[in-house]
Amino acid sequence: MDVVIPALGESVTEATIGQWLKKVGDAVKADEPIVSLETDKVAVEVNAPAAGVLTSLAFKEGDTVTVGAVIATLEAGAAAAAVPAALAPAPAAPAPAAAPAPAPAAAAPAPVASAAPSAYEAIAPAVRVLIETYNLDPASISGTGKDSRLTKGDVLAAIEAGTAKVKGAAAPAPAAAAPAAARTEERVRMTRLRQTIARRLKEAQNTAAMLTTFNDVDMTAVMDARNRYKDAFEKKHGVRLGFMSFFVKACALAAKDVPSVNARIEGDEIVFHNYFDVGVAVSSPGGLVVPILKDANAKSFAEIELEIADFGKRARDGKLKMEEMQGGTFTISNGGVFGSLMSTPIINPPQSGVLGMHRIEDRPVVVKGQIVIRPMMYLALSYDHRLIDGREAVTYLVRIKEALEDPTRLVIDL
């Protein structure tokens, strides 16, 4: 039975073999993942079409494959699934030879060295990608999955808590003993997703006349409203009331006054949209991805929060669908979750605008002639100056600022 590359989404015709999850001779269950593919936008897994044993692999990791290509063969059936069981006793034969081995002390490290790779291979592929992306030592992270295996949540929590150790960080002594060995280089092939991100960002710089304008917003009113209603909101809707829903609603409201921010250039024409499909940038193991929150202008706070929470979870698990990241008329990027104070985000063509959110910090400001401490956030709007004038960009940011500093505007559409 042939294992073929399935359809990967609109306009996606090829992918890269990211990692084989099974090897020749392994028994697999029906619908069990056997290989991880990297496409231009997401990582996807190809599942076994039936239970059986893998008999051959047609490609190696790093190879490019096209939709419909045969990448492996499978001997299906229960009888085939018993083949690995017959192979299992083979490793038992060396067991007696292992008894005299403990005599030399130097032989002890050998099993440890061989055990480490097998333990690492037991980690789920998506989790390994996350570990390799941040160059982490998996032994420094406690697993909460089945059989104490690491999950993406474990890795992300360890990164956020600062308990995850970088590989090599725990071995300063050898580096001191042999400083010359520290001058090393490593070449790692860019993932297909990272190549696409790099290409699209450069295309944006080369095509659009990009400019960024800034403003700041007093988050007191939003924070007060959130603190006042967060418990009742979560109890009723089953999701936390975050800041992003306020920003999505504010951006959609401001786009009514400045429609060019929600438009795009197509040839020598301007295409205006009567809908607001906002891309919400979320972090995934392979890089930043931007799923699209469609018709955000017509959604409630609860619908926005539920959909964003779902995007974030599935991005971390590598389960976002290709079609969920296509389209979009505007983008919101929240660098504040990583501690960014100010940045100039790059627009996502063919969109004409992107709003950058940043961290909230207490700063002295003047209110009615008095210096007071307020939670302030810098906002950055990068826009295509071919379509959006400076006056329109500033007006758009001011409308967002007004809506956030007086959230009642979001309810009464003012």
PDB file of C-alpha atoms in Angstrom, residues 15-209:
ATOM      1  CA  ALA A  15       6.460  20.457   0.963  1.00  0.00           C
ATOM      2  CA  THR A  16       9.684  19.397   2.650  1.00  0.00           C
ATOM      3  CA  ILE A  17      10.182  16.179   4.590  1.00  0.00           C
ATOM      4  CA  GLY A  18      10.733  17.594   8.070  1.00  0.00           C
ATOM      5  CA  GLN A  19      11.101  14.402  10.079  1.00  0.00           C
ATOM      6  CA  TRP A  20      10.279  10.746   9.723  1.00  0.00           C
ATOM      7  CA  LEU A  21       8.339   9.707  12.826  1.00  0.00           C
ATOM      8  CA  LYS A  22       8.590   6.018  11.940  1.00  0.00           C
ATOM      9  CA  LYS A  23      11.336   3.922  10.340  1.00  0.00           C
ATOM     10  CA  VAL A  24      11.335   0.867   8.085  1.00  0.00           C
ATOM     11  CA  GLY A  25      10.099  -2.151  10.015  1.00  0.00           C
ATOM     12  CA  ASP A  26       8.028  -0.150  12.495  1.00  0.00           C
ATOM     13  CA  ALA A  27       4.450  -1.208  13.121  1.00  0.00           C
ATOM     14  CA  VAL A  28       1.935   1.600  12.697  1.00  0.00           C
ATOM     15  CA  LYS A  29      -1.715   1.978  13.505  1.00  0.00           C
ATOM     16  CA  ALA A  30      -4.319   3.371  11.147  1.00  0.00           C
ATOM     17  CA  ASP A  31      -4.221   7.195  11.167  1.00  0.00           C
ATOM     18  CA  GLU A  32      -0.991   7.236  13.208  1.00  0.00           C
ATOM     19  CA  PRO A  33       1.413  10.004  12.084  1.00  0.00           C
ATOM     20  CA  ILE A  34       4.409   8.628  10.204  1.00  0.00           C
ATOM     21  CA  VAL A  35       6.056  11.771   8.819  1.00  0.00           C
ATOM     22  CA  SER A  36       6.050  15.511   9.530  1.00  0.00           C
ATOM     23  CA  LEU A  37       6.026  17.855   6.527  1.00  0.00           C
ATOM     24  CA  GLU A  38       6.996  21.511   6.382  1.00  0.00           C
ATOM     25  CA  THR A  39       5.017  23.728   4.021  1.00  0.00           C
ATOM     26  CA  ASP A  40       5.272  27.428   3.315  1.00  0.00           C
ATOM     27  CA  LYS A  41       2.914  28.202   6.198  1.00  0.00           C
ATOM     28  CA  VAL A  42       2.489  25.316   8.631  1.00  0.00           C
ATOM     29  CA  ALA A  43       3.853  21.940   9.630  1.00  0.00           C
ATOM     30  CA  VAL A  44       1.525  19.057   8.823  1.00  0.00           C
ATOM     31  CA  GLU A  45       1.652  15.350   9.569  1.00  0.00           C
ATOM     32  CA  VAL A  46       0.851  12.514   7.150  1.00  0.00           C
ATOM     33  CA  ASN A  47      -0.942   9.598   8.776  1.00  0.00           C
ATOM     34  CA  ALA A  48      -0.818   5.904   7.932  1.00  0.00           C
ATOM     35  CA  PRO A  49      -3.779   4.957   5.672  1.00  0.00           C
ATOM     36  CA  ALA A  50      -4.094   1.586   7.451  1.00  0.00           C
ATOM     37  CA  ALA A  51      -2.513  -0.522  10.180  1.00  0.00           C
ATOM     38  CA  GLY A  52       0.589  -2.449   9.177  1.00  0.00           C
ATOM     39  CA  VAL A  53       4.350  -2.230   8.844  1.00  0.00           C
ATOM     40  CA  LEU A  54       6.435   0.305   6.956  1.00  0.00           C
ATOM     41  CA  THR A  55       8.443  -1.504   4.307  1.00  0.00           C
ATOM     42  CA  SER A  56      10.205   1.388   2.567  1.00  0.00           C
ATOM     43  CA  LEU A  57      10.760   5.151   2.658  1.00  0.00           C
ATOM     44  CA  ALA A  58      11.122   6.902  -0.685  1.00  0.00           C
ATOM     45  CA  PHE A  59      12.595  10.179   0.587  1.00  0.00           C
ATOM     46  CA  LYS A  60      14.968  11.363   3.268  1.00  0.00           C
ATOM     47  CA  GLU A  61      14.579  14.276   5.662  1.00  0.00           C
ATOM     48  CA  GLY A  62      15.089  17.595   3.893  1.00  0.00           C
ATOM     49  CA  ASP A  63      13.853  16.350   0.504  1.00  0.00           C
ATOM     50  CA  THR A  64      11.185  18.303  -1.359  1.00  0.00           C
ATOM     51  CA  VAL A  65       8.043  16.366  -2.282  1.00  0.00           C
ATOM     52  CA  THR A  66       4.968  17.268  -4.311  1.00  0.00           C
ATOM     53  CA  VAL A  67       1.304  16.674  -3.609  1.00  0.00           C
ATOM     54  CA  GLY A  68       0.364  13.145  -4.722  1.00  0.00           C
ATOM     55  CA  ALA A  69       3.907  11.774  -4.522  1.00  0.00           C
ATOM     56  CA  VAL A  70       4.425   8.294  -3.033  1.00  0.00           C
ATOM     57  CA  ILE A  71       6.689   8.772  -0.029  1.00  0.00           C
ATOM     58  CA  ALA A  72       6.523   5.327   1.583  1.00  0.00           C
ATOM     59  CA  THR A  73       5.052   1.838   1.250  1.00  0.00           C
ATOM     60  CA  LEU A  74       3.104  -0.007   3.869  1.00  0.00           C
ATOM     61  CA  GLU A  75       2.356  -3.703   4.259  1.00  0.00           C
ATOM     62  CA  ALA A  76      -1.140  -3.577   5.631  1.00  0.00           C
ATOM     63  CA  GLY A  77      -2.939  -6.083   7.813  1.00  0.00           C
ATOM     64  CA  ALA A  78      -2.741  -7.672  11.250  1.00  0.00           C
ATOM     65  CA  ALA A  79      -0.232 -10.281  10.072  1.00  0.00           C
ATOM     66  CA  ALA A  80       2.137  -7.552   8.964  1.00  0.00           C
ATOM     67  CA  ALA A  81       1.749  -5.803  12.290  1.00  0.00           C
ATOM     68  CA  ALA A  82       3.155  -8.883  13.988  1.00  0.00           C
ATOM     69  CA  VAL A  83       6.483  -8.613  12.143  1.00  0.00           C
ATOM     70  CA  PRO A  84       8.069  -6.152  14.587  1.00  0.00           C
ATOM     71  CA  ALA A  85       7.100  -8.468  17.455  1.00  0.00           C
ATOM     72  CA  ALA A  86       9.257 -11.134  15.898  1.00  0.00           C
ATOM     73  CA  LEU A  87      12.100  -8.678  15.688  1.00  0.00           C
ATOM     74  CA  ALA A  88      11.721  -7.616  19.302  1.00  0.00           C
ATOM     75  CA  PRO A  89      13.416 -10.656  20.910  1.00  0.00           C
ATOM     76  CA  ALA A  90      16.595 -10.013  18.925  1.00  0.00           C
ATOM     77  CA  PRO A  91      17.896  -7.297  21.292  1.00  0.00           C
ATOM     78  CA  ALA A  92      17.420  -9.737  24.177  1.00  0.00           C
ATOM     79  CA  ALA A  93      20.323 -11.880  22.936  1.00  0.00           C
ATOM     80  CA  PRO A  94      23.067  -9.393  23.914  1.00  0.00           C
ATOM     81  CA  ALA A  95      21.672  -9.265  27.461  1.00  0.00           C
ATOM     82  CA  PRO A  96      23.950 -12.014  28.831  1.00  0.00           C
ATOM     83  CA  ALA A  97      26.964 -10.284  27.310  1.00  0.00           C
ATOM     84  CA  ALA A  98      26.035  -7.193  29.260  1.00  0.00           C
ATOM     85  CA  ALA A  99      26.686  -8.959  32.573  1.00  0.00           C
ATOM     86  CA  PRO A 100      30.522  -9.014  32.403  1.00  0.00           C
ATOM     87  CA  ALA A 101      30.562  -5.514  30.933  1.00  0.00           C
ATOM     88  CA  PRO A 102      30.164  -3.694  34.281  1.00  0.00           C
ATOM     89  CA  ALA A 103      33.639  -4.828  35.326  1.00  0.00           C
ATOM     90  CA  PRO A 104      35.451  -1.991  33.532  1.00  0.00           C
ATOM     91  CA  ALA A 105      34.286   1.346  34.951  1.00  0.00           C
ATOM     92  CA  ALA A 106      34.905   3.051  31.615  1.00  0.00           C
ATOM     93  CA  ALA A 107      32.180   0.985  29.965  1.00  0.00           C
ATOM     94  CA  ALA A 108      29.463   2.498  32.161  1.00  0.00           C
ATOM     95  CA  PRO A 109      29.017   5.744  30.235  1.00  0.00           C
ATOM     96  CA  ALA A 110      28.331   3.916  26.965  1.00  0.00           C
ATOM     97  CA  PRO A 111      24.708   2.929  27.771  1.00  0.00           C
ATOM     98  CA  VAL A 112      24.004   6.468  28.949  1.00  0.00           C
ATOM     99  CA  ALA A 113      25.198   7.915  25.644  1.00  0.00           C
ATOM    100  CA  SER A 114      23.055   5.487  23.651  1.00  0.00           C
ATOM    101  CA  ALA A 115      20.028   5.992  25.908  1.00  0.00           C
ATOM    102  CA  ALA A 116      19.967   9.748  25.486  1.00  0.00           C
ATOM    103  CA  PRO A 117      19.124   9.769  21.763  1.00  0.00           C
ATOM    104  CA  SER A 118      16.326   7.199  22.252  1.00  0.00           C
ATOM    105  CA  ALA A 119      14.813   9.272  25.053  1.00  0.00           C
ATOM    106  CA  TYR A 120      14.998  12.341  22.859  1.00  0.00           C
ATOM    107  CA  GLU A 121      13.389  10.507  19.952  1.00  0.00           C
ATOM    108  CA  ALA A 122      10.461   9.614  22.241  1.00  0.00           C
ATOM    109  CA  ILE A 123       9.555  13.311  22.418  1.00  0.00           C
ATOM    110  CA  ALA A 124       6.782  14.316  20.012  1.00  0.00           C
ATOM    111  CA  PRO A 125       8.086  15.909  16.776  1.00  0.00           C
ATOM    112  CA  ALA A 126       6.333  19.236  17.324  1.00  0.00           C
ATOM    113  CA  VAL A 127       7.840  19.449  20.813  1.00  0.00           C
ATOM    114  CA  ARG A 128      11.308  18.641  19.416  1.00  0.00           C
ATOM    115  CA  VAL A 129      10.954  21.475  16.914  1.00  0.00           C
ATOM    116  CA  LEU A 130      10.168  23.873  19.774  1.00  0.00           C
ATOM    117  CA  ILE A 131      13.145  22.600  21.815  1.00  0.00           C
ATOM    118  CA  GLU A 132      15.506  22.927  18.849  1.00  0.00           C
ATOM    119  CA  THR A 133      14.162  26.375  17.948  1.00  0.00           C
ATOM    120  CA  TYR A 134      15.149  27.703  21.381  1.00  0.00           C
ATOM    121  CA  ASN A 135      18.213  25.393  21.690  1.00  0.00           C
ATOM    122  CA  LEU A 136      16.961  24.002  25.004  1.00  0.00           C
ATOM    123  CA  ASP A 137      18.142  21.073  27.110  1.00  0.00           C
ATOM    124  CA  PRO A 138      15.066  18.799  27.420  1.00  0.00           C
ATOM    125  CA  ALA A 139      16.465  17.295  30.625  1.00  0.00           C
ATOM    126  CA  SER A 140      15.940  20.664  32.345  1.00  0.00           C
ATOM    127  CA  ILE A 141      12.167  20.573  31.736  1.00  0.00           C
ATOM    128  CA  SER A 142       9.683  18.461  33.702  1.00  0.00           C
ATOM    129  CA  GLY A 143       7.174  16.542  31.586  1.00  0.00           C
ATOM    130  CA  THR A 144       3.491  16.262  32.477  1.00  0.00           C
ATOM    131  CA  GLY A 145       2.400  14.091  29.543  1.00  0.00           C
ATOM    132  CA  LYS A 146       1.890  10.356  29.424  1.00  0.00           C
ATOM    133  CA  ASP A 147       4.835   8.504  30.973  1.00  0.00           C
ATOM    134  CA  SER A 148       6.207  11.940  32.001  1.00  0.00           C
ATOM    135  CA  ARG A 149       6.833  12.907  28.379  1.00  0.00           C
ATOM    136  CA  LEU A 150       7.283  16.550  27.480  1.00  0.00           C
ATOM    137  CA  THR A 151       4.386  18.485  25.976  1.00  0.00           C
ATOM    138  CA  LYS A 152       4.459  21.836  24.215  1.00  0.00           C
ATOM    139  CA  GLY A 153       2.783  23.320  27.262  1.00  0.00           C
ATOM    140  CA  ASP A 154       5.638  22.056  29.455  1.00  0.00           C
ATOM    141  CA  VAL A 155       8.258  23.658  27.204  1.00  0.00           C
ATOM    142  CA  LEU A 156       6.416  26.975  26.849  1.00  0.00           C
ATOM    143  CA  ALA A 157       5.782  27.138  30.598  1.00  0.00           C
ATOM    144  CA  ALA A 158       9.465  26.469  31.317  1.00  0.00           C
ATOM    145  CA  ILE A 159      10.507  29.190  28.865  1.00  0.00           C
ATOM    146  CA  GLU A 160       8.113  31.678  30.467  1.00  0.00           C
ATOM    147  CA  ALA A 161       9.248  30.732  33.990  1.00  0.00           C
ATOM    148  CA  GLY A 162      12.919  30.918  33.014  1.00  0.00           C
ATOM    149  CA  THR A 163      13.630  27.380  34.231  1.00  0.00           C
ATOM    150  CA  ALA A 164      14.465  25.906  30.829  1.00  0.00           C
ATOM    151  CA  LYS A 165      18.224  25.716  30.298  1.00  0.00           C
ATOM    152  CA  VAL A 166      19.934  26.399  27.023  1.00  0.00           C
ATOM    153  CA  LYS A 167      22.068  23.565  25.686  1.00  0.00           C
ATOM    154  CA  GLY A 168      25.664  23.967  26.799  1.00  0.00           C
ATOM    155  CA  ALA A 169      24.786  26.486  29.511  1.00  0.00           C
ATOM    156  CA  ALA A 170      25.297  23.866  32.208  1.00  0.00           C
ATOM    157  CA  ALA A 171      28.818  23.012  31.112  1.00  0.00           C
ATOM    158  CA  PRO A 172      30.955  26.109  31.661  1.00  0.00           C
ATOM    159  CA  ALA A 173      33.817  24.089  33.185  1.00  0.00           C
ATOM    160  CA  PRO A 174      34.783  22.238  29.988  1.00  0.00           C
ATOM    161  CA  ALA A 175      34.623  25.524  28.112  1.00  0.00           C
ATOM    162  CA  ALA A 176      37.052  27.062  30.585  1.00  0.00           C
ATOM    163  CA  ALA A 177      39.358  24.080  30.307  1.00  0.00           C
ATOM    164  CA  ALA A 178      39.424  24.285  26.518  1.00  0.00           C
ATOM    165  CA  PRO A 179      38.548  27.847  25.481  1.00  0.00           C
ATOM    166  CA  ALA A 180      39.712  27.234  21.926  1.00  0.00           C
ATOM    167  CA  ALA A 181      36.923  24.684  21.456  1.00  0.00           C
ATOM    168  CA  ALA A 182      34.305  27.357  22.169  1.00  0.00           C
ATOM    169  CA  ARG A 183      34.913  28.984  18.764  1.00  0.00           C
ATOM    170  CA  THR A 184      32.561  26.772  16.789  1.00  0.00           C
ATOM    171  CA  GLU A 185      30.038  27.325  14.052  1.00  0.00           C
ATOM    172  CA  GLU A 186      26.907  25.428  13.189  1.00  0.00           C
ATOM    173  CA  ARG A 187      24.975  25.537   9.948  1.00  0.00           C
ATOM    174  CA  VAL A 188      21.266  24.738  10.185  1.00  0.00           C
ATOM    175  CA  ARG A 189      19.077  24.667   7.130  1.00  0.00           C
ATOM    176  CA  MET A 190      16.213  27.155   7.291  1.00  0.00           C
ATOM    177  CA  THR A 191      12.813  25.547   7.578  1.00  0.00           C
ATOM    178  CA  ARG A 192      10.447  26.019   4.703  1.00  0.00           C
ATOM    179  CA  LEU A 193       8.272  28.236   6.899  1.00  0.00           C
ATOM    180  CA  ARG A 194      11.230  30.432   7.880  1.00  0.00           C
ATOM    181  CA  GLN A 195      12.256  30.742   4.208  1.00  0.00           C
ATOM    182  CA  THR A 196       8.743  31.876   3.324  1.00  0.00           C
ATOM    183  CA  ILE A 197       8.656  34.381   6.185  1.00  0.00           C
ATOM    184  CA  ALA A 198      12.012  35.818   5.085  1.00  0.00           C
ATOM    185  CA  ARG A 199      10.930  36.074   1.456  1.00  0.00           C
ATOM    186  CA  ARG A 200       7.582  37.709   2.194  1.00  0.00           C
ATOM    187  CA  LEU A 201       9.040  40.240   4.619  1.00  0.00           C
ATOM    188  CA  LYS A 202      11.641  41.275   2.062  1.00  0.00           C
ATOM    189  CA  GLU A 203       8.992  41.489  -0.653  1.00  0.00           C
ATOM    190  CA  ALA A 204       6.976  43.792   1.608  1.00  0.00           C
ATOM    191  CA  GLN A 205       9.951  46.113   2.013  1.00  0.00           C
ATOM    192  CA  ASN A 206      10.693  46.089  -1.712  1.00  0.00           C
ATOM    193  CA  THR A 207       7.091  46.639  -2.856  1.00  0.00           C
ATOM    194  CA  ALA A 208       5.314  48.864  -0.348  1.00  0.00           C
ATOM    195  CA  ALA A 209       6.255  52.432   0.570  1.00  0.00           C
TER     196      ALA A 209
END
